[in-house]
PDB file of C-alpha atoms in Angstrom:
ATOM      1  CA  UNK A 138     -23.323 -10.880  50.347  1.00  0.00           C
ATOM      2  CA  UNK A 139     -23.615 -15.107  49.867  1.00  0.00           C
ATOM      3  CA  UNK A 140     -22.155 -14.571  46.007  1.00  0.00           C
ATOM      4  CA  UNK A 141     -19.234 -12.473  48.394  1.00  0.00           C
ATOM      5  CA  UNK A 142     -18.518 -15.080  50.984  1.00  0.00           C
ATOM      6  CA  UNK A 143     -18.570 -18.079  47.986  1.00  0.00           C
ATOM      7  CA  UNK A 144     -16.307 -16.613  45.633  1.00  0.00           C
ATOM      8  CA  UNK A 145     -14.466 -16.081  48.807  1.00  0.00           C
ATOM      9  CA  UNK A 146     -14.270 -19.599  49.382  1.00  0.00           C
ATOM     10  CA  UNK A 147     -13.369 -20.417  45.974  1.00  0.00           C
ATOM     11  CA  UNK A 148     -10.354 -18.427  46.003  1.00  0.00           C
ATOM     12  CA  UNK A 149      -9.357 -20.139  49.459  1.00  0.00           C
ATOM     13  CA  UNK A 150      -9.739 -23.391  47.718  1.00  0.00           C
ATOM     14  CA  UNK A 151      -8.787 -22.330  44.572  1.00  0.00           C
ATOM     15  CA  UNK A 152      -4.594 -20.885  46.567  1.00  0.00           C
ATOM     16  CA  UNK A 153      -4.508 -24.296  49.170  1.00  0.00           C
ATOM     17  CA  UNK A 154      -4.282 -26.212  45.912  1.00  0.00           C
ATOM     18  CA  UNK A 155      -1.664 -23.752  44.656  1.00  0.00           C
ATOM     19  CA  UNK A 156      -0.019 -24.672  48.074  1.00  0.00           C
ATOM     20  CA  UNK A 157      -0.638 -28.531  48.127  1.00  0.00           C
ATOM     21  CA  UNK A 158       1.044 -28.549  44.117  1.00  0.00           C
ATOM     22  CA  UNK A 159       3.847 -26.548  44.970  1.00  0.00           C
ATOM     23  CA  UNK A 160       4.742 -28.640  47.983  1.00  0.00           C
ATOM     24  CA  UNK A 161       5.449 -31.195  45.201  1.00  0.00           C
ATOM     25  CA  UNK A 162       7.438 -28.751  42.721  1.00  0.00           C
ATOM     26  CA  UNK A 163      11.010 -29.493  42.699  1.00  0.00           C
ATOM     27  CA  UNK A 164      11.848 -24.944  42.163  1.00  0.00           C
ATOM     28  CA  UNK A 165      10.281 -23.933  45.746  1.00  0.00           C
ATOM     29  CA  UNK A 166      12.607 -24.411  48.697  1.00  0.00           C
ATOM     30  CA  UNK A 167      13.114 -27.276  51.540  1.00  0.00           C
ATOM     31  CA  UNK A 168      10.876 -24.276  54.131  1.00  0.00           C
ATOM     32  CA  UNK A 169       8.170 -23.133  52.086  1.00  0.00           C
ATOM     33  CA  UNK A 170       7.179 -27.013  51.160  1.00  0.00           C
ATOM     34  CA  UNK A 171       7.304 -27.585  54.531  1.00  0.00           C
ATOM     35  CA  UNK A 172       5.211 -23.836  55.666  1.00  0.00           C
ATOM     36  CA  UNK A 173       2.637 -25.020  52.820  1.00  0.00           C
ATOM     37  CA  UNK A 174       2.338 -28.673  53.691  1.00  0.00           C
ATOM     38  CA  UNK A 175       1.545 -27.389  56.943  1.00  0.00           C
ATOM     39  CA  UNK A 176      -1.166 -24.628  55.973  1.00  0.00           C
ATOM     40  CA  UNK A 177      -2.395 -27.418  53.813  1.00  0.00           C
ATOM     41  CA  UNK A 178      -2.374 -30.069  55.790  1.00  0.00           C
ATOM     42  CA  UNK A 179      -4.025 -27.707  58.656  1.00  0.00           C
ATOM     43  CA  UNK A 180      -6.831 -26.460  56.351  1.00  0.00           C
ATOM     44  CA  UNK A 181      -8.127 -29.687  55.681  1.00  0.00           C
ATOM     45  CA  UNK A 182      -7.368 -31.225  59.010  1.00  0.00           C
ATOM     46  CA  UNK A 183     -10.452 -31.782  60.852  1.00  0.00           C
ATOM     47  CA  UNK A 184      -8.884 -31.097  64.083  1.00  0.00           C
ATOM     48  CA  UNK A 185      -8.556 -27.123  65.576  1.00  0.00           C
ATOM     49  CA  UNK A 186      -6.244 -25.083  66.952  1.00  0.00           C
ATOM     50  CA  UNK A 187      -9.431 -24.255  68.478  1.00  0.00           C
ATOM     51  CA  UNK A 188     -12.300 -26.385  68.697  1.00  0.00           C
ATOM     52  CA  UNK A 189     -15.259 -25.415  66.838  1.00  0.00           C
ATOM     53  CA  UNK A 190     -17.576 -25.123  70.178  1.00  0.00           C
ATOM     54  CA  UNK A 191     -16.037 -22.469  71.709  1.00  0.00           C
ATOM     55  CA  UNK A 192     -18.493 -19.736  70.777  1.00  0.00           C
ATOM     56  CA  UNK A 193     -16.714 -17.641  68.061  1.00  0.00           C
ATOM     57  CA  UNK A 194     -12.891 -17.994  68.815  1.00  0.00           C
ATOM     58  CA  UNK A 195     -14.457 -21.111  67.760  1.00  0.00           C
ATOM     59  CA  UNK A 196     -13.419 -19.574  64.150  1.00  0.00           C
ATOM     60  CA  UNK A 197     -10.888 -17.828  64.660  1.00  0.00           C
ATOM     61  CA  UNK A 198      -9.059 -20.756  62.887  1.00  0.00           C
ATOM     62  CA  UNK A 199     -11.181 -21.021  60.013  1.00  0.00           C
ATOM     63  CA  UNK A 200     -11.204 -17.495  58.954  1.00  0.00           C
ATOM     64  CA  UNK A 201      -7.684 -15.845  60.021  1.00  0.00           C
ATOM     65  CA  UNK A 202      -5.617 -18.472  60.653  1.00  0.00           C
ATOM     66  CA  UNK A 203      -6.238 -20.530  57.588  1.00  0.00           C
ATOM     67  CA  UNK A 204      -6.169 -17.028  54.883  1.00  0.00           C
ATOM     68  CA  UNK A 205      -2.667 -16.110  57.395  1.00  0.00           C
ATOM     69  CA  UNK A 206      -1.031 -18.893  56.565  1.00  0.00           C
ATOM     70  CA  UNK A 207      -1.977 -19.932  53.119  1.00  0.00           C
ATOM     71  CA  UNK A 208      -0.268 -15.423  52.190  1.00  0.00           C
ATOM     72  CA  UNK A 209       2.626 -16.697  54.127  1.00  0.00           C
ATOM     73  CA  UNK A 210       3.181 -18.933  51.951  1.00  0.00           C
ATOM     74  CA  UNK A 211       3.035 -17.492  48.592  1.00  0.00           C
ATOM     75  CA  UNK A 212       5.214 -14.980  49.691  1.00  0.00           C
ATOM     76  CA  UNK A 213       7.376 -18.165  49.503  1.00  0.00           C
ATOM     77  CA  UNK A 214       7.013 -19.136  46.708  1.00  0.00           C
ATOM     78  CA  UNK A 215       8.432 -17.911  43.174  1.00  0.00           C
ATOM     79  CA  UNK A 216       6.036 -16.403  41.414  1.00  0.00           C
ATOM     80  CA  UNK A 217       6.483 -18.500  38.154  1.00  0.00           C
ATOM     81  CA  UNK A 218       6.203 -21.672  40.128  1.00  0.00           C
ATOM     82  CA  UNK A 219       2.377 -19.933  41.923  1.00  0.00           C
ATOM     83  CA  UNK A 220       1.440 -19.427  37.615  1.00  0.00           C
ATOM     84  CA  UNK A 221       2.874 -22.848  36.885  1.00  0.00           C
ATOM     85  CA  UNK A 222       0.843 -24.008  39.684  1.00  0.00           C
ATOM     86  CA  UNK A 223      -3.019 -21.641  39.465  1.00  0.00           C
ATOM     87  CA  UNK A 224      -3.179 -23.207  36.381  1.00  0.00           C
ATOM     88  CA  UNK A 225      -3.109 -27.106  37.151  1.00  0.00           C
ATOM     89  CA  UNK A 226      -5.783 -26.039  39.882  1.00  0.00           C
ATOM     90  CA  UNK A 227      -7.863 -24.251  37.836  1.00  0.00           C
ATOM     91  CA  UNK A 228      -7.917 -28.830  36.295  1.00  0.00           C
ATOM     92  CA  UNK A 229      -8.053 -30.136  40.037  1.00  0.00           C
ATOM     93  CA  UNK A 230     -10.100 -27.953  40.805  1.00  0.00           C
ATOM     94  CA  UNK A 231     -13.238 -28.936  38.437  1.00  0.00           C
ATOM     95  CA  UNK A 232     -12.000 -32.289  38.477  1.00  0.00           C
ATOM     96  CA  UNK A 233     -12.624 -32.492  42.529  1.00  0.00           C
ATOM     97  CA  UNK A 234      -9.963 -31.995  45.214  1.00  0.00           C
ATOM     98  CA  UNK A 235      -7.075 -34.714  45.827  1.00  0.00           C
ATOM     99  CA  UNK A 236      -7.696 -38.154  46.769  1.00  0.00           C
ATOM    100  CA  UNK A 237      -5.594 -40.009  50.122  1.00  0.00           C
ATOM    101  CA  UNK A 238      -7.035 -42.669  51.458  1.00  0.00           C
ATOM    102  CA  UNK A 239      -3.730 -42.717  53.326  1.00  0.00           C
ATOM    103  CA  UNK A 240      -3.878 -39.739  55.327  1.00  0.00           C
ATOM    104  CA  UNK A 241      -7.672 -39.873  55.701  1.00  0.00           C
ATOM    105  CA  UNK A 242      -7.508 -43.960  57.461  1.00  0.00           C
ATOM    106  CA  UNK A 243      -4.528 -42.312  59.923  1.00  0.00           C
ATOM    107  CA  UNK A 244      -6.843 -39.293  60.253  1.00  0.00           C
ATOM    108  CA  UNK A 245      -9.821 -42.133  61.650  1.00  0.00           C
ATOM    109  CA  UNK A 246      -7.722 -44.472  63.149  1.00  0.00           C
ATOM    110  CA  UNK A 247      -6.308 -41.697  65.534  1.00  0.00           C
ATOM    111  CA  UNK A 248      -9.847 -40.472  66.265  1.00  0.00           C
ATOM    112  CA  UNK A 249     -10.756 -44.082  67.088  1.00  0.00           C
ATOM    113  CA  UNK A 250      -8.087 -44.490  68.858  1.00  0.00           C
ATOM    114  CA  UNK A 251      -8.609 -41.183  71.491  1.00  0.00           C
ATOM    115  CA  UNK A 252     -11.850 -42.321  71.183  1.00  0.00           C
ATOM    116  CA  UNK A 253     -11.408 -46.201  72.458  1.00  0.00           C
ATOM    117  CA  UNK A 254      -8.957 -44.376  74.934  1.00  0.00           C
ATOM    118  CA  UNK A 255     -11.858 -42.281  76.454  1.00  0.00           C
ATOM    119  CA  UNK A 256     -14.594 -45.060  76.108  1.00  0.00           C
ATOM    120  CA  UNK A 257     -11.535 -47.616  78.362  1.00  0.00           C
ATOM    121  CA  UNK A 258     -11.670 -44.564  80.709  1.00  0.00           C
ATOM    122  CA  UNK A 259     -14.939 -43.742  81.618  1.00  0.00           C
ATOM    123  CA  UNK A 260     -15.630 -47.418  81.830  1.00  0.00           C
ATOM    124  CA  UNK A 261     -12.957 -48.218  84.081  1.00  0.00           C
ATOM    125  CA  UNK A 262     -13.798 -44.859  86.106  1.00  0.00           C
ATOM    126  CA  UNK A 263     -17.730 -45.580  85.969  1.00  0.00           C
ATOM    127  CA  UNK A 264     -17.091 -49.454  87.293  1.00  0.00           C
TER     128      UNK A 264
END
């Protein structure tokens, strides 16, 4: 059972890399690029549509929405793009995931701002 789950997560990871690479490909239509970028951003984002602390429902997006988005995005891509991006994705997976420090810093800044806003409001409320 554990090997089946590990194989499934590896396949999902590869498909996310394929979508990441397809977004940069000129052979992909603009609407497929936008949808692929949204799926990749949502998959890597720490912000979920349904928070994970809600029992059972919190993991629906991780187990249903992300794979469904991946399947829909892959159906929008031409097969030759999927084939070429698949080879590149395997190379990327061996070398580690791509790093985007700008997006990472943006997410940290957003969370930091939200935390500071909540802290200031709570402090003002209780004083």
